[in-house]
CSV table of C-alpha atoms in Angstrom, one decimal:
chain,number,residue,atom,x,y,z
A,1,UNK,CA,49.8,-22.5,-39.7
A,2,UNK,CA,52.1,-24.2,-42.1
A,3,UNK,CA,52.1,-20.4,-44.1
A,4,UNK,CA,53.3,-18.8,-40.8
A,5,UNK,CA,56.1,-21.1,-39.9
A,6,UNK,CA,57.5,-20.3,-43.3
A,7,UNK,CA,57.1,-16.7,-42.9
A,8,UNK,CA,58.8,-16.9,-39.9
A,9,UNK,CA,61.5,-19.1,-41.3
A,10,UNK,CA,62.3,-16.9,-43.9
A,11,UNK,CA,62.3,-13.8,-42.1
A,12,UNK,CA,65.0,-15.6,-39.6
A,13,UNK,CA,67.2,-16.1,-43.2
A,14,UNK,CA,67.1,-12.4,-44.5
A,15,UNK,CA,68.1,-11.1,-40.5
A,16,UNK,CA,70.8,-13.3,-40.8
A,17,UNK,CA,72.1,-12.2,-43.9
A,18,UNK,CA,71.1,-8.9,-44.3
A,19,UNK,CA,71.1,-8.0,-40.2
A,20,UNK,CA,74.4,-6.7,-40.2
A,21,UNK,CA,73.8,-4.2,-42.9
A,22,UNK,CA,71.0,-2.7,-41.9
A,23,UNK,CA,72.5,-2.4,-38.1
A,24,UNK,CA,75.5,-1.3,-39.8
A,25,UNK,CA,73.5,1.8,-41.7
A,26,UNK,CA,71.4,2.7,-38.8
A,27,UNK,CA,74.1,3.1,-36.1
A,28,UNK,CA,76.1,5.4,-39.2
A,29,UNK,CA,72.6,6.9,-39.3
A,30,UNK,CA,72.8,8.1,-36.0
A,31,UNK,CA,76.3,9.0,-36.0
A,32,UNK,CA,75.1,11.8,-38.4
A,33,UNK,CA,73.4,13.3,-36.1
A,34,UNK,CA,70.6,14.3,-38.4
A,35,UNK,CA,67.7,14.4,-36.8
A,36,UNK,CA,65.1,15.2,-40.0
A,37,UNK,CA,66.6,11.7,-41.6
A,38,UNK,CA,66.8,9.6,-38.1
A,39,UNK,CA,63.0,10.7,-38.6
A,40,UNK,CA,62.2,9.7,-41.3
A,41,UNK,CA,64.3,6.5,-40.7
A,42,UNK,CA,61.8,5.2,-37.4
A,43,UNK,CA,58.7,6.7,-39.3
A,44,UNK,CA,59.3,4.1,-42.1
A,45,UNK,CA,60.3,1.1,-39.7
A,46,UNK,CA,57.0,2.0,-37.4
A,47,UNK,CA,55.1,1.6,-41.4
A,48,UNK,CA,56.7,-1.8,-41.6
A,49,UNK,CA,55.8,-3.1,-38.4
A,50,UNK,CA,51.9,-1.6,-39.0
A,51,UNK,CA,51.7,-4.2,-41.6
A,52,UNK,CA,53.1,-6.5,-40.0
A,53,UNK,CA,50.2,-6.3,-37.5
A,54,UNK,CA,47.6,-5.8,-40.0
A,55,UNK,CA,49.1,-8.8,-41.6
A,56,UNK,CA,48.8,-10.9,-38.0
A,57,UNK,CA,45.4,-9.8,-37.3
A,58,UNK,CA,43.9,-11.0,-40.8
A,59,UNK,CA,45.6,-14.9,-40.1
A,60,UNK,CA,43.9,-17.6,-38.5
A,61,UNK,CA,45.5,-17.4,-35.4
A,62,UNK,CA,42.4,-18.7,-32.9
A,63,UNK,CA,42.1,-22.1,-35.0
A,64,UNK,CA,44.5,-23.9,-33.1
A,65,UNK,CA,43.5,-22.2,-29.5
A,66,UNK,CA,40.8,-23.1,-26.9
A,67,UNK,CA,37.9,-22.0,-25.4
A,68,UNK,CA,35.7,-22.6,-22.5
A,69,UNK,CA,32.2,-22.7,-22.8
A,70,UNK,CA,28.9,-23.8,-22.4
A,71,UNK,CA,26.2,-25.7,-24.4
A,72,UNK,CA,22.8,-26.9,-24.7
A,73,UNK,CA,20.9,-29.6,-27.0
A,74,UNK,CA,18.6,-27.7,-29.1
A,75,UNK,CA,15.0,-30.0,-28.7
A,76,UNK,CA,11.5,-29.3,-30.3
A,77,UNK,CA,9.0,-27.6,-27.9
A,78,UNK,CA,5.5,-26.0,-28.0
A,79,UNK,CA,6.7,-22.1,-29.0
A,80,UNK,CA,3.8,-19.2,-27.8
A,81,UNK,CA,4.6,-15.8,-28.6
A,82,UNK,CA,2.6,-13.2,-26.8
A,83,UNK,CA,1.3,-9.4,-26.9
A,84,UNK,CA,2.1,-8.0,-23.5
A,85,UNK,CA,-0.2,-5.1,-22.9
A,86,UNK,CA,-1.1,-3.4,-19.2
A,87,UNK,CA,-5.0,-3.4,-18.3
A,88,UNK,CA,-7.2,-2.4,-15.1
A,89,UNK,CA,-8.9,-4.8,-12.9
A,90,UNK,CA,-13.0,-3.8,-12.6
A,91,UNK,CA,-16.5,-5.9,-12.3
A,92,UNK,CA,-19.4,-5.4,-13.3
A,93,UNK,CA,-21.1,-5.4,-10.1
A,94,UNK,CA,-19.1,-2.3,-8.4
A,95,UNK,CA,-21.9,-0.1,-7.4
A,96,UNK,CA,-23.2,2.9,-5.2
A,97,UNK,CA,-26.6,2.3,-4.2
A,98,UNK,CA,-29.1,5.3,-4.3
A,99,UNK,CA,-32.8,5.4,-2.8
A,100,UNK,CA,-35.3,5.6,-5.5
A,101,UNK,CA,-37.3,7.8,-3.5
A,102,UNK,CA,-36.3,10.9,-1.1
A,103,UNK,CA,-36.6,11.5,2.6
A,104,UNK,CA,-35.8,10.4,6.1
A,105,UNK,CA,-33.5,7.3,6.2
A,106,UNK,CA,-35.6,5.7,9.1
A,107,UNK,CA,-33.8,2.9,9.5
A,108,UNK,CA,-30.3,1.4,8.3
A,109,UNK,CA,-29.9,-2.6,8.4
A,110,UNK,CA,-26.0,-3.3,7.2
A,111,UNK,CA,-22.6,-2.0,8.2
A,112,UNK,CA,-19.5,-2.3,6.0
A,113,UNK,CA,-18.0,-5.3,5.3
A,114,UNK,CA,-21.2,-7.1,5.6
A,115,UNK,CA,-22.5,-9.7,2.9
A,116,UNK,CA,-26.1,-9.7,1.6
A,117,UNK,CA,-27.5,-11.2,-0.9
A,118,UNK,CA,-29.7,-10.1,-3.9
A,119,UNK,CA,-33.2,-8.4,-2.8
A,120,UNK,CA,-32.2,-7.9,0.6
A,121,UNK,CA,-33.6,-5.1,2.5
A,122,UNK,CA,-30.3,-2.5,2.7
A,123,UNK,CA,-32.7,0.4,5.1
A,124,UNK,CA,-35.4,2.5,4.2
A,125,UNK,CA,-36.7,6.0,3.9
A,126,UNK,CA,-39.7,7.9,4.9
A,127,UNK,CA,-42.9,7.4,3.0
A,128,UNK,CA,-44.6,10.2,3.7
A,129,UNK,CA,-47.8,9.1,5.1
A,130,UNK,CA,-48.5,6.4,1.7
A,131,UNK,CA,-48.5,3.4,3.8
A,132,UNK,CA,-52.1,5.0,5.5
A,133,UNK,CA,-53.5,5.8,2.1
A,134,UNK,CA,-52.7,2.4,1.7
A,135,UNK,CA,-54.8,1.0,4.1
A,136,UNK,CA,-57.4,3.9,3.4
A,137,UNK,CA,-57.5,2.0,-0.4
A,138,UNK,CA,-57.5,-2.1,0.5
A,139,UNK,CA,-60.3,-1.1,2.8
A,140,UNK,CA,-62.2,1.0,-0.5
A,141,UNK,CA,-61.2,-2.0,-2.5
A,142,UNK,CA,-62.7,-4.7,0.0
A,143,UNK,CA,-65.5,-3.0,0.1
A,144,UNK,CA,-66.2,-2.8,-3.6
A,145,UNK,CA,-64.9,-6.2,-4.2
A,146,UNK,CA,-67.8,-7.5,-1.8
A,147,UNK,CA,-70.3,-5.3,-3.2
A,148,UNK,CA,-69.1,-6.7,-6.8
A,149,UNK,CA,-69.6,-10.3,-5.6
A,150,UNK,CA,-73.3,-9.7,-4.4
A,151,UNK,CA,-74.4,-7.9,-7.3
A,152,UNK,CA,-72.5,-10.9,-9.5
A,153,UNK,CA,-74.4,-13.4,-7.8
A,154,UNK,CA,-78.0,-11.5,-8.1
A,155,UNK,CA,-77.1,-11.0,-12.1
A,156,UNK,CA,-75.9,-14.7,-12.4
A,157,UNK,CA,-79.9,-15.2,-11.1
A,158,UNK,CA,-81.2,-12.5,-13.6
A,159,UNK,CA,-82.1,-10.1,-10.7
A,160,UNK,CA,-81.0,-6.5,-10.5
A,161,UNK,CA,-79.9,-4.2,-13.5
A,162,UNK,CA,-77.0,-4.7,-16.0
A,163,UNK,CA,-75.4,-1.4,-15.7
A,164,UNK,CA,-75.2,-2.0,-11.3
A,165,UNK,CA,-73.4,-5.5,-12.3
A,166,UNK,CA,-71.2,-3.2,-14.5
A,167,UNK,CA,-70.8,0.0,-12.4
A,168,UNK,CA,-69.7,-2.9,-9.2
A,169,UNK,CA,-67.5,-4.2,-11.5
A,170,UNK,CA,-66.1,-0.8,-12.9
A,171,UNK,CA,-65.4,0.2,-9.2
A,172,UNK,CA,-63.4,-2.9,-7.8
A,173,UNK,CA,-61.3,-2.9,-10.6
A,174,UNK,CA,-59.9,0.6,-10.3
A,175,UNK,CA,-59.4,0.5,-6.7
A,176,UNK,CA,-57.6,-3.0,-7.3
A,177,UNK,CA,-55.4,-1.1,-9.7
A,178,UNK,CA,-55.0,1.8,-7.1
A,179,UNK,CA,-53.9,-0.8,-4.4
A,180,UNK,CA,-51.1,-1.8,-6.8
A,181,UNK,CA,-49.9,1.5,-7.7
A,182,UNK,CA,-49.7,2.6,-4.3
A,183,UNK,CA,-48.0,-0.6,-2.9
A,184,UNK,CA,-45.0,0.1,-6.2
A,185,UNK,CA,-45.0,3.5,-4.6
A,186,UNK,CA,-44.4,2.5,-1.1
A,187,UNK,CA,-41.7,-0.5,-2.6
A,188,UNK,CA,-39.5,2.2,-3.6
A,189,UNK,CA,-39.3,3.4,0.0
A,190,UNK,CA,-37.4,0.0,0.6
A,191,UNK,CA,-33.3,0.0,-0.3
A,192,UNK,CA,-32.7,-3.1,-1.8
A,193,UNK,CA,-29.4,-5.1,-2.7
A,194,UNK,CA,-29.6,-5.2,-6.4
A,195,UNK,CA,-27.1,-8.3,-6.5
A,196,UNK,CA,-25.3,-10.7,-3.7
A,197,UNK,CA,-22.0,-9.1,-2.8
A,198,UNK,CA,-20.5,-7.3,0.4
A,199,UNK,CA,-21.4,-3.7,1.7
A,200,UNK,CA,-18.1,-2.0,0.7
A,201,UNK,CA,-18.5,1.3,2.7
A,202,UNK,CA,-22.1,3.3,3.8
A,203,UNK,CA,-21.8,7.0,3.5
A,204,UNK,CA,-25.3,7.8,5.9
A,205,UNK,CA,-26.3,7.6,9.1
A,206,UNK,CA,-30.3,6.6,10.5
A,207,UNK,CA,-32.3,9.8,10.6
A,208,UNK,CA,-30.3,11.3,8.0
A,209,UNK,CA,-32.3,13.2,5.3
A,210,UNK,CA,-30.8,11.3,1.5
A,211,UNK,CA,-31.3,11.7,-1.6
A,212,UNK,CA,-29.8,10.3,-5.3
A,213,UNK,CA,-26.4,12.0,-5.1
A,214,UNK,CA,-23.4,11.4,-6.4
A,215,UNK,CA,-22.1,10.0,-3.4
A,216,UNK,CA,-24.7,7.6,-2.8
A,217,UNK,CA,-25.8,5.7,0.3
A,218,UNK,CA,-23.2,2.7,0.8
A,219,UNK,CA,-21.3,1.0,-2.3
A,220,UNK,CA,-22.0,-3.0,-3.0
A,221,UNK,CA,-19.2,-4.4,-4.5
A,222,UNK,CA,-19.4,-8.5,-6.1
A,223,UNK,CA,-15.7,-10.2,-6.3
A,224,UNK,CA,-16.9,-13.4,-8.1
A,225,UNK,CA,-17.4,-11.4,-11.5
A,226,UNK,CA,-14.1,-10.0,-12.2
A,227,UNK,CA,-12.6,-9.1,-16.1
A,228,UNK,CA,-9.5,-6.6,-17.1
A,229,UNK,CA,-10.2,-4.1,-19.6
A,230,UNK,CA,-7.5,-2.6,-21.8
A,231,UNK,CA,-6.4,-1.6,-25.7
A,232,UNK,CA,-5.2,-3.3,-28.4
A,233,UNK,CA,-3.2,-2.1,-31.3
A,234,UNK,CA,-5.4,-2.8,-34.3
A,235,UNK,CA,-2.6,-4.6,-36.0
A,236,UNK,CA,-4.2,-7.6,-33.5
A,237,UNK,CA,-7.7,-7.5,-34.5
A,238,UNK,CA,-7.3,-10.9,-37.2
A,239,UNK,CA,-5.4,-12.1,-34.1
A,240,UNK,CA,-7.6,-12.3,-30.6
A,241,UNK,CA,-10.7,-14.0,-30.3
A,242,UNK,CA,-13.5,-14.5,-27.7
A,243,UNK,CA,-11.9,-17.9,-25.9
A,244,UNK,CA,-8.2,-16.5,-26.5
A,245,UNK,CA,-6.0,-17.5,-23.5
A,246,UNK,CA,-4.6,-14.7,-21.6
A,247,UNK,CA,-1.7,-14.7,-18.2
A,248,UNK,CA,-2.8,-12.0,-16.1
A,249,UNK,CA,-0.3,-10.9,-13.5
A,250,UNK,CA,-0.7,-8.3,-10.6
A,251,UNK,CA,2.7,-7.4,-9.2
A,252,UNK,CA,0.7,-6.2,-5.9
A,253,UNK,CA,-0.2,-9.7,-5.7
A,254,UNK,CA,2.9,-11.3,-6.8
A,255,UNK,CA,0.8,-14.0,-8.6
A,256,UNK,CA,-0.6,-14.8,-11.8
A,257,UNK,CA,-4.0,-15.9,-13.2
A,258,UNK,CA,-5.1,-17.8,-16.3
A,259,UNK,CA,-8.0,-15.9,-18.1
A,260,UNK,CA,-9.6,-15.8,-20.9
A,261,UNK,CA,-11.0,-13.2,-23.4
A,262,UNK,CA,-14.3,-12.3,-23.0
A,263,UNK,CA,-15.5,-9.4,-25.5
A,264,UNK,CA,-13.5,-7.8,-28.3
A,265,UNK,CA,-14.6,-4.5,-29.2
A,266,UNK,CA,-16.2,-3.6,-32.6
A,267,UNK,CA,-15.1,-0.1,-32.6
A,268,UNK,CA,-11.3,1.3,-33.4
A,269,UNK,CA,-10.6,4.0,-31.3
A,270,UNK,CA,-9.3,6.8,-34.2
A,271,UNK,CA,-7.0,8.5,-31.7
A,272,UNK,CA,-4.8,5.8,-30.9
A,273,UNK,CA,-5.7,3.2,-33.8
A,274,UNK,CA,-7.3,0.2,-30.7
A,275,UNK,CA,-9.5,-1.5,-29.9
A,276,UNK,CA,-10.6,-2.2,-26.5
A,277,UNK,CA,-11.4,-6.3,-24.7
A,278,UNK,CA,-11.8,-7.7,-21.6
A,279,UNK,CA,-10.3,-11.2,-20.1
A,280,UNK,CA,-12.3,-13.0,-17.4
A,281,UNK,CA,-10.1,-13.6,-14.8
A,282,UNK,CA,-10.9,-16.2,-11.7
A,283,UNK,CA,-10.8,-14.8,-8.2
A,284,UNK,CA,-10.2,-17.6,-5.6
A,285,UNK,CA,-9.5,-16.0,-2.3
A,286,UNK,CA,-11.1,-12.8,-3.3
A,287,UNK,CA,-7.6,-11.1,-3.8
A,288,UNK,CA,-8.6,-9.3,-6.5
A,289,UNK,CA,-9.6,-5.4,-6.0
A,290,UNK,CA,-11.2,-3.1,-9.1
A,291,UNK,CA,-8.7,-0.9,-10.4
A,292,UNK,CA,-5.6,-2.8,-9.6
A,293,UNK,CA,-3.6,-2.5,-12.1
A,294,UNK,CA,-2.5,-5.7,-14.2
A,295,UNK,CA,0.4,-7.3,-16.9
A,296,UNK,CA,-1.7,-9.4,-19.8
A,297,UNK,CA,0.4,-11.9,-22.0
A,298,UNK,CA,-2.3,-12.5,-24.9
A,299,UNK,CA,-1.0,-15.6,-26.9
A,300,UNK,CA,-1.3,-14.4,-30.3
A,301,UNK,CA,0.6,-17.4,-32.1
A,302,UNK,CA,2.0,-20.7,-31.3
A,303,UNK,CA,3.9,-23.5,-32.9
A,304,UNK,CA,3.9,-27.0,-31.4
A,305,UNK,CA,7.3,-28.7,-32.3
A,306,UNK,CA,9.1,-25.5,-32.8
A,307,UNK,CA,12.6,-25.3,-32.1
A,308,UNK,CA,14.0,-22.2,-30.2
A,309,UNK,CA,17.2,-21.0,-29.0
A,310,UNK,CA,17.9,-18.3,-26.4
A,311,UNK,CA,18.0,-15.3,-28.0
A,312,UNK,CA,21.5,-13.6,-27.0
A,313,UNK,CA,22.8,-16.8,-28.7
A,314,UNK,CA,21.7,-15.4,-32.4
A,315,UNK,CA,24.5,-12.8,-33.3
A,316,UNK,CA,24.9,-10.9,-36.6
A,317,UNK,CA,27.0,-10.2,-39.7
A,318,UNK,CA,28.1,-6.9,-40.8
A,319,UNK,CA,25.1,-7.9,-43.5
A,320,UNK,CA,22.2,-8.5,-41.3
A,321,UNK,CA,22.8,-12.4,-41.7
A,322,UNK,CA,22.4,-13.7,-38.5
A,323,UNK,CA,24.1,-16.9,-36.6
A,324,UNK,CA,24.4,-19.5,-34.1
A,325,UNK,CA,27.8,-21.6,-33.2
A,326,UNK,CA,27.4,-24.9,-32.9
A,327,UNK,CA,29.6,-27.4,-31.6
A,328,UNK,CA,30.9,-30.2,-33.9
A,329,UNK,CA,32.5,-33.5,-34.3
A,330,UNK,CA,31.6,-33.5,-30.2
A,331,UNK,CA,34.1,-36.2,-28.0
A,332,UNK,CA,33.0,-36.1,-24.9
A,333,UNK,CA,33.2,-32.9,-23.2
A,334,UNK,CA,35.3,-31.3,-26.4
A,335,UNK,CA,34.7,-30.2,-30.0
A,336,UNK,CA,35.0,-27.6,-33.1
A,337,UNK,CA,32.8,-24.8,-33.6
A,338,UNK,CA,30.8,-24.4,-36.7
A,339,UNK,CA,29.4,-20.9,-37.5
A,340,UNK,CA,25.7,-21.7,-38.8
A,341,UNK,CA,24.0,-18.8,-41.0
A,342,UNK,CA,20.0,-19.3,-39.5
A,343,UNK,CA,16.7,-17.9,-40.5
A,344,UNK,CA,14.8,-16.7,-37.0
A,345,UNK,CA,11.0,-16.1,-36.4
A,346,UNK,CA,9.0,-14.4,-33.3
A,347,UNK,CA,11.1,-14.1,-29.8
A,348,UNK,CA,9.4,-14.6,-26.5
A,349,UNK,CA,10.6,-14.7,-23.3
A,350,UNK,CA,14.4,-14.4,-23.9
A,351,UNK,CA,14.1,-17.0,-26.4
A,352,UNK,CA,13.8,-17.1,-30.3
A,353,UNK,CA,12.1,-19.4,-32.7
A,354,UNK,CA,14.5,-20.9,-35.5
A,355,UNK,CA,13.0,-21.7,-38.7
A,356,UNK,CA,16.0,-22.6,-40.9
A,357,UNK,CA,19.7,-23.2,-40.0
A,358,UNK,CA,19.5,-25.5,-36.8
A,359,UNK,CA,17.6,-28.8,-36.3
A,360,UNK,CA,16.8,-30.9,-33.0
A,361,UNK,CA,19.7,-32.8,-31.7
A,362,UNK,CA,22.6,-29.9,-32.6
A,363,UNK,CA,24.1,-28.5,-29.4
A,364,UNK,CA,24.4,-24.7,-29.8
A,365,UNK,CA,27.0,-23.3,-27.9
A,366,UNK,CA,25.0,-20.7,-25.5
A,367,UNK,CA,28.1,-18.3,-23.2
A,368,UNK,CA,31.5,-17.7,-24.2
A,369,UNK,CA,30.5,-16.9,-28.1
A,370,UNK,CA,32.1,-13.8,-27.7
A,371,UNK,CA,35.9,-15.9,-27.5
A,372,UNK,CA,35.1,-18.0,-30.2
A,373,UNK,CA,35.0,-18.1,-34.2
A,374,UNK,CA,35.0,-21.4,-36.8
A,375,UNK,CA,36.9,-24.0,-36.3
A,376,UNK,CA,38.1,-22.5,-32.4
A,377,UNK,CA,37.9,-26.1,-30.1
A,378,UNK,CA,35.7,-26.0,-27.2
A,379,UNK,CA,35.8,-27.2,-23.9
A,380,UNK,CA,32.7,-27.5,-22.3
């Protein structure tokens, strides 16, 4: 400042001696009336005045003048950083159920929406006439079975023949395992629930001639089991684990869930260098649907006592060396700015992890940077 004011002072002394003059030749300038030299004449005053500006913009003018602006008190805080990727929501237990064995849908026992549980009897189809061959073979094998017991107790008294002991024997035990074979043949006539869950949709009607199709009979679908499935770059493989804490949000939903991961795939998919996991996710209220689709936030590193800084408060040099202001020598609601040269880390969140340059305690100066450089006072 003390430069300037002699500057100025000095220039005041050469207009007042040599003002005159230099009027003087100008105004006998234009009384020529030559245009190419009254030219030249403002071309060289408009140079003098350039560097004049250049001169002004290069001084320190902002040091003594004000700005307003606001601060924060950098603390230490548990830092996460996270690998935000989008996945699909499925279960496991998402099925369409299929009768194991053609014909006649004789009778249908659930409607949509219902719950059942696991082994429950869904309908059943026509057996074809098995259950009377059934009956046809208990009676054979009751019959053989009795026989087998008489002839047993005449051998156990030495009477009778070895080979009729074995021949009775021989007989009840194939009919026995006739019995079962027909009985595992007329099960398959049953529909069964193969786990508890709720009857999604049914695609037949009673009476209705089915078979395995692709469209099935009715789809069961469980909501207690639920997991997102989705790809990771490989660069994360040394990163996520099996237990790995994971924020799943649905936007449909407007809520998040806390999950964790579950599987990590062994195999890198070549095409687009990933691997795939899934993340168990909780389901209270059953609000969760398969194939919604959802935001994961996999924490892949975290620092407890880091110390962060938003991250539109980091600016740059024309180097790549990057900055924070921070307010110093602070009275009150006032103080200095100090431009501090920082090392930064991983940024999360709008925020950005500080390794070197600021420590807990300095107050940063977070809006107005834009008005400010070292040394500017602030008001905040």
């Amino acid at each position: 400042m003390k430069k300037i004011i002699l500057i100025f002072t000095a220039s005041i002394l050469l207009i007042s001696c040599g003002g005159n003059e230099n009027t003087a030749t100008t105004d006998a300038l234009i009384e020529t009336k030559n245009v190419a030299n009254i030219k030249a004449k403002r071309d060289l005053l408009q140079a003098e005045i350039s560097k004049i500006d250049a001169a002004l913009a290069t001084l320190d003018v902002k040091t003594d003048q004000e700005a307003l602006v606001s601060v924060l008190t950098v603390k230490d805080t548990v830092f996460n950083h996270y690998l935000e990727v989008q996945g699909n929501v499925n279960t496991k237990e998402n099925i369409l159920v299929q009768p194991e064995m053609p014909g006649t849908l004789v009778s249908l026992n659930v409607i949509a929406g219902q719950r059942v549980g696991k082994g429950q009897v869904l309908g059943r189809t026509d057996d074809g006439g098995m259950s009377q061959q059934l009956a046809s073979i208990e009676n054979q094998y009751a019959l053989a079975k009795t026989t087998f017991e008489r002839q047993k107790n005449l051998w156990d008294q030495k009477i009778g023949s070895e080979i009729q002991f074995l021949q009775a024997q021989t007989q009840m035990i194939g009919l026995q395992k006739s019995v079962l074979q027909m009985k595992a043949q007329l099960s398959k006539t049953l529909i069964k629930a193969p786990f508890t869950g709720v009857i999604d949709a049914v695609f037949v009607e009673r009476g209705q001639v089915v078979a395995p199709s692709p469209q099935g009979l009715m789809r069961i679908v469980n909501l207690s089991n639920m997991y997102v499935s989705t790809e990771v770059p490989e660069t994360y493989i040394g990163k996520l684990k099996v237990g790995s804490l994971v924020n799943v949000s649905l936007t449909s939903l407007g809520k998040t869930y806390q999950g964790r991961v579950r599987q990590v795939g062994n195999n890198i998919n070549p095409a687009n260098r990933s691997f795939g996991i899934e993340v168990s996710v909780p389901n209270p209220g059953n609000l969760l649907r398969p194939n919604q689709v959802a935001k994961l936030q996999i924490i892949d590193y975290t620092k407890k006592n880091a110390i962060v800084v938003p991250t539109n408060t980091i600016q740059s040099n024309g180097d790549g060396t990057k900055f924070v202001y921070i307010a110093n020598n602070v009275n009150g609601k006032t103080a200095v700015a100090k431009k501090v040269v920082v090392t930064t880390g991983q940024s999360s969140e709008n925020v950005t992890e500080i390794l070197s340059g600021v420590k807990t305690t300095d107050v940063i100066v977070t809006e107005g940077i834009n008005t400010i450089q070292e040394g500017t006072k602030l008001n905040f």
